[in-house]
Each structure stands twice: as C-alpha cells, then as structure tokens.
CSV table of C-alpha atoms in Angstrom, one decimal:
chain,number,residue,atom,x,y,z
A,8,UNK,CA,39.9,7.8,44.1
A,9,UNK,CA,37.3,9.6,42.2
A,10,UNK,CA,36.3,13.1,42.7
A,11,UNK,CA,32.7,11.9,43.6
A,12,UNK,CA,34.4,10.6,47.0
A,13,UNK,CA,35.4,13.7,47.9
A,14,UNK,CA,33.1,16.1,46.5
A,15,UNK,CA,30.6,18.1,48.3
A,16,UNK,CA,27.0,17.6,47.0
A,17,UNK,CA,24.4,18.7,46.3
A,18,UNK,CA,26.5,22.3,46.2
A,19,UNK,CA,25.0,25.7,47.0
A,20,UNK,CA,23.6,27.4,44.5
A,21,UNK,CA,21.5,30.2,43.3
A,22,UNK,CA,19.6,31.3,40.1
A,23,UNK,CA,21.3,34.0,37.8
A,24,UNK,CA,18.4,36.3,38.4
A,25,UNK,CA,19.1,36.3,41.9
A,26,UNK,CA,20.0,39.4,43.6
A,27,UNK,CA,23.6,39.8,44.6
A,28,UNK,CA,22.1,40.9,48.1
A,29,UNK,CA,20.4,37.1,48.0
A,30,UNK,CA,23.4,35.5,46.8
A,31,UNK,CA,25.5,36.8,49.6
A,32,UNK,CA,22.9,36.3,52.4
A,33,UNK,CA,23.0,32.5,51.3
A,34,UNK,CA,26.6,32.2,51.1
A,35,UNK,CA,26.6,33.4,55.1
A,36,UNK,CA,23.8,31.3,55.5
A,37,UNK,CA,25.6,28.3,54.4
A,38,UNK,CA,28.9,29.3,55.5
A,39,UNK,CA,30.9,29.2,52.1
A,40,UNK,CA,33.1,31.8,50.0
A,41,UNK,CA,31.2,31.0,46.9
A,42,UNK,CA,27.5,29.9,45.1
A,43,UNK,CA,27.2,28.2,41.6
A,44,UNK,CA,25.1,29.8,39.7
A,45,UNK,CA,22.7,27.0,38.0
A,46,UNK,CA,19.6,27.2,36.2
A,47,UNK,CA,17.4,23.7,35.6
A,48,UNK,CA,20.6,21.9,36.8
A,49,UNK,CA,23.0,23.4,34.3
A,50,UNK,CA,25.5,25.4,35.6
A,51,UNK,CA,25.6,29.1,34.3
A,52,UNK,CA,28.7,30.5,36.4
A,53,UNK,CA,30.4,31.2,39.6
A,54,UNK,CA,30.0,33.9,42.3
A,55,UNK,CA,32.8,34.2,44.8
A,56,UNK,CA,32.6,36.5,48.2
A,57,UNK,CA,35.5,38.7,46.7
A,58,UNK,CA,33.3,39.2,43.5
A,59,UNK,CA,30.2,40.7,45.6
A,60,UNK,CA,33.3,43.1,47.2
A,61,UNK,CA,35.1,44.1,44.4
A,62,UNK,CA,32.5,43.7,41.4
A,63,UNK,CA,29.6,45.3,43.7
A,64,UNK,CA,29.9,46.8,47.0
A,65,UNK,CA,33.1,48.7,46.3
A,66,UNK,CA,31.9,50.4,42.8
A,67,UNK,CA,28.6,51.2,44.8
A,68,UNK,CA,26.2,48.8,42.9
A,69,UNK,CA,22.8,48.4,44.4
A,70,UNK,CA,23.1,44.6,45.8
A,71,UNK,CA,19.0,44.5,45.8
A,72,UNK,CA,18.8,45.3,42.5
A,73,UNK,CA,21.9,43.9,40.8
A,74,UNK,CA,21.4,40.3,39.6
A,75,UNK,CA,23.9,37.4,39.7
A,76,UNK,CA,24.4,37.2,36.2
A,77,UNK,CA,25.6,40.4,36.2
A,78,UNK,CA,28.9,39.7,38.1
A,79,UNK,CA,29.3,36.1,38.1
A,80,UNK,CA,32.4,34.3,36.3
A,81,UNK,CA,31.4,32.7,33.2
A,82,UNK,CA,32.8,29.4,31.7
A,83,UNK,CA,34.3,28.3,35.2
A,84,UNK,CA,36.9,25.4,35.1
A,85,UNK,CA,35.1,22.1,35.9
A,86,UNK,CA,36.0,18.2,36.6
A,87,UNK,CA,33.6,15.6,35.8
A,88,UNK,CA,32.3,13.6,38.6
A,89,UNK,CA,33.8,10.5,37.1
A,90,UNK,CA,37.2,11.9,36.9
A,91,UNK,CA,39.9,10.9,39.3
A,92,UNK,CA,41.5,13.4,42.2
A,93,UNK,CA,44.5,13.6,39.9
A,94,UNK,CA,42.8,15.4,37.5
A,95,UNK,CA,41.4,17.6,40.1
A,96,UNK,CA,44.8,18.5,41.1
A,97,UNK,CA,46.0,19.2,37.7
A,98,UNK,CA,42.6,21.5,37.1
A,99,UNK,CA,43.4,23.2,40.5
A,100,UNK,CA,47.3,24.0,39.6
A,101,UNK,CA,46.3,25.1,35.9
A,102,UNK,CA,43.6,27.3,37.0
A,103,UNK,CA,44.4,29.0,40.5
A,104,UNK,CA,40.8,28.7,41.7
A,105,UNK,CA,40.1,27.5,44.9
A,106,UNK,CA,36.7,25.9,44.1
A,107,UNK,CA,36.0,23.5,41.1
A,108,UNK,CA,32.0,22.8,40.2
A,109,UNK,CA,31.6,19.0,39.8
A,110,UNK,CA,29.5,17.9,36.8
A,111,UNK,CA,27.9,15.1,35.0
A,112,UNK,CA,27.9,15.4,31.7
A,113,UNK,CA,25.8,18.6,31.5
A,114,UNK,CA,24.1,18.6,34.8
A,115,UNK,CA,26.0,20.1,38.1
A,116,UNK,CA,26.2,17.8,40.8
A,117,UNK,CA,28.7,18.9,43.5
A,118,UNK,CA,31.6,21.1,44.2
A,119,UNK,CA,35.4,20.3,45.0
A,120,UNK,CA,37.5,22.8,47.2
A,121,UNK,CA,41.2,22.6,47.6
A,122,UNK,CA,40.2,22.4,51.4
A,123,UNK,CA,38.2,19.1,50.5
A,124,UNK,CA,41.9,17.7,49.0
A,125,UNK,CA,43.5,19.0,52.1
A,126,UNK,CA,41.4,17.1,54.5
A,127,UNK,CA,41.6,13.8,52.4
A,128,UNK,CA,46.0,14.2,52.4
A,129,UNK,CA,45.8,14.9,56.5
A,130,UNK,CA,43.2,11.9,56.9
A,131,UNK,CA,46.2,9.6,54.9
A,132,UNK,CA,48.8,10.8,57.0
A,133,UNK,CA,46.7,10.2,60.1
A,134,UNK,CA,46.1,7.1,58.8
A,135,UNK,CA,49.6,6.3,58.7
A,136,UNK,CA,50.7,7.8,61.6
A,137,UNK,CA,48.7,5.8,64.1
A,138,UNK,CA,50.6,2.6,63.2
A,139,UNK,CA,54.0,4.2,63.2
A,140,UNK,CA,53.1,5.9,66.6
A,141,UNK,CA,51.9,2.4,67.8
A,142,UNK,CA,55.0,0.6,66.9
A,143,UNK,CA,57.0,3.6,68.5
A,144,UNK,CA,55.4,3.5,71.9
A,145,UNK,CA,55.7,-0.4,72.0
A,146,UNK,CA,59.5,0.0,71.3
A,147,UNK,CA,62.0,1.0,74.1
A,148,UNK,CA,63.7,4.2,73.3
A,149,UNK,CA,67.2,4.0,71.8
A,150,UNK,CA,70.1,4.2,74.3
A,151,UNK,CA,72.5,7.2,73.9
A,152,UNK,CA,75.8,6.5,74.2
A,153,UNK,CA,77.5,9.3,76.3
A,154,UNK,CA,80.3,10.7,74.2
A,155,UNK,CA,82.8,12.8,76.2
A,156,UNK,CA,83.4,16.4,74.4
A,157,UNK,CA,86.5,17.2,73.6
A,158,UNK,CA,87.7,20.3,74.6
A,159,UNK,CA,90.6,22.5,72.7
C-alpha cells in the first residue's frame, strides 16, 4: 500500500509570514494539532500547537506580530507520495514525530499522521474479524465436559 492511499490531502497550511495567532486560529478552525508551513507549494517547516504554547505563549511573545517562520521547526522529516506505508512506519519510528509531510519531489501534497496508520490497522482488524465472528455465530458452542473437582 502506498502513502497516497492513507494521506490527508490537501494538507492544512499557512505561509511563513503568517502570525502565530493566525496559525493557531487555522489549527482550531480545521481541528488539527499542526499546520504545514508552505510557500509556493514548497514545504518550509511545521508548526505544532505545542510549538505555539512553548515557544510563544509561555515566554510571552506577542502572537499577533510574531511570525510562524520565527517558531516553526525547519527541515521536517518527510515521506514521498510514492513511498510504501512501510517507509512511513520506519520514518515515524526513527523520528519520534506524530505527523509526516508528504511530498512529490519538492511539492507538498499531503500529510500522514500516526492516527491515519492506526485507522488503517483497525480497519484491517475489522475486516478480519467479520468472517471470524460470522463463522463463530454459525457453529454451535463447544460442549464443555463437566469435570469433578478433587478435594484434598
């Protein structure tokens, strides 16, 4: 299976010159925990809700004038749209991040989250459980033999 089968596209993005407040509003509006920072379709960085709290709110920076570029993580770990899901698992394990921008060459095309992989795994389990539970319902329960208990 390819990453393109599971990724979210288009990703939620903001420009590097956007204010931190605008980025936080976008995260809230889209119900996401991060935004990809892009310019002309090219990934420049990632800004998470944690970045906003730790790097802007806690030190008291003005969120209306502080730009995303000042706080974003640069050089994020990415995966290619043509990579297999196995490559994504390896990237998640090695990097410790929860979200991977998906690129097609240099162009940003989506995002893949750990939650997307969990949903895929759960769907696969559900697909397997269907036939198993159906066969269980059709077969009579095994008769249990009564074994006398031995008292000492």
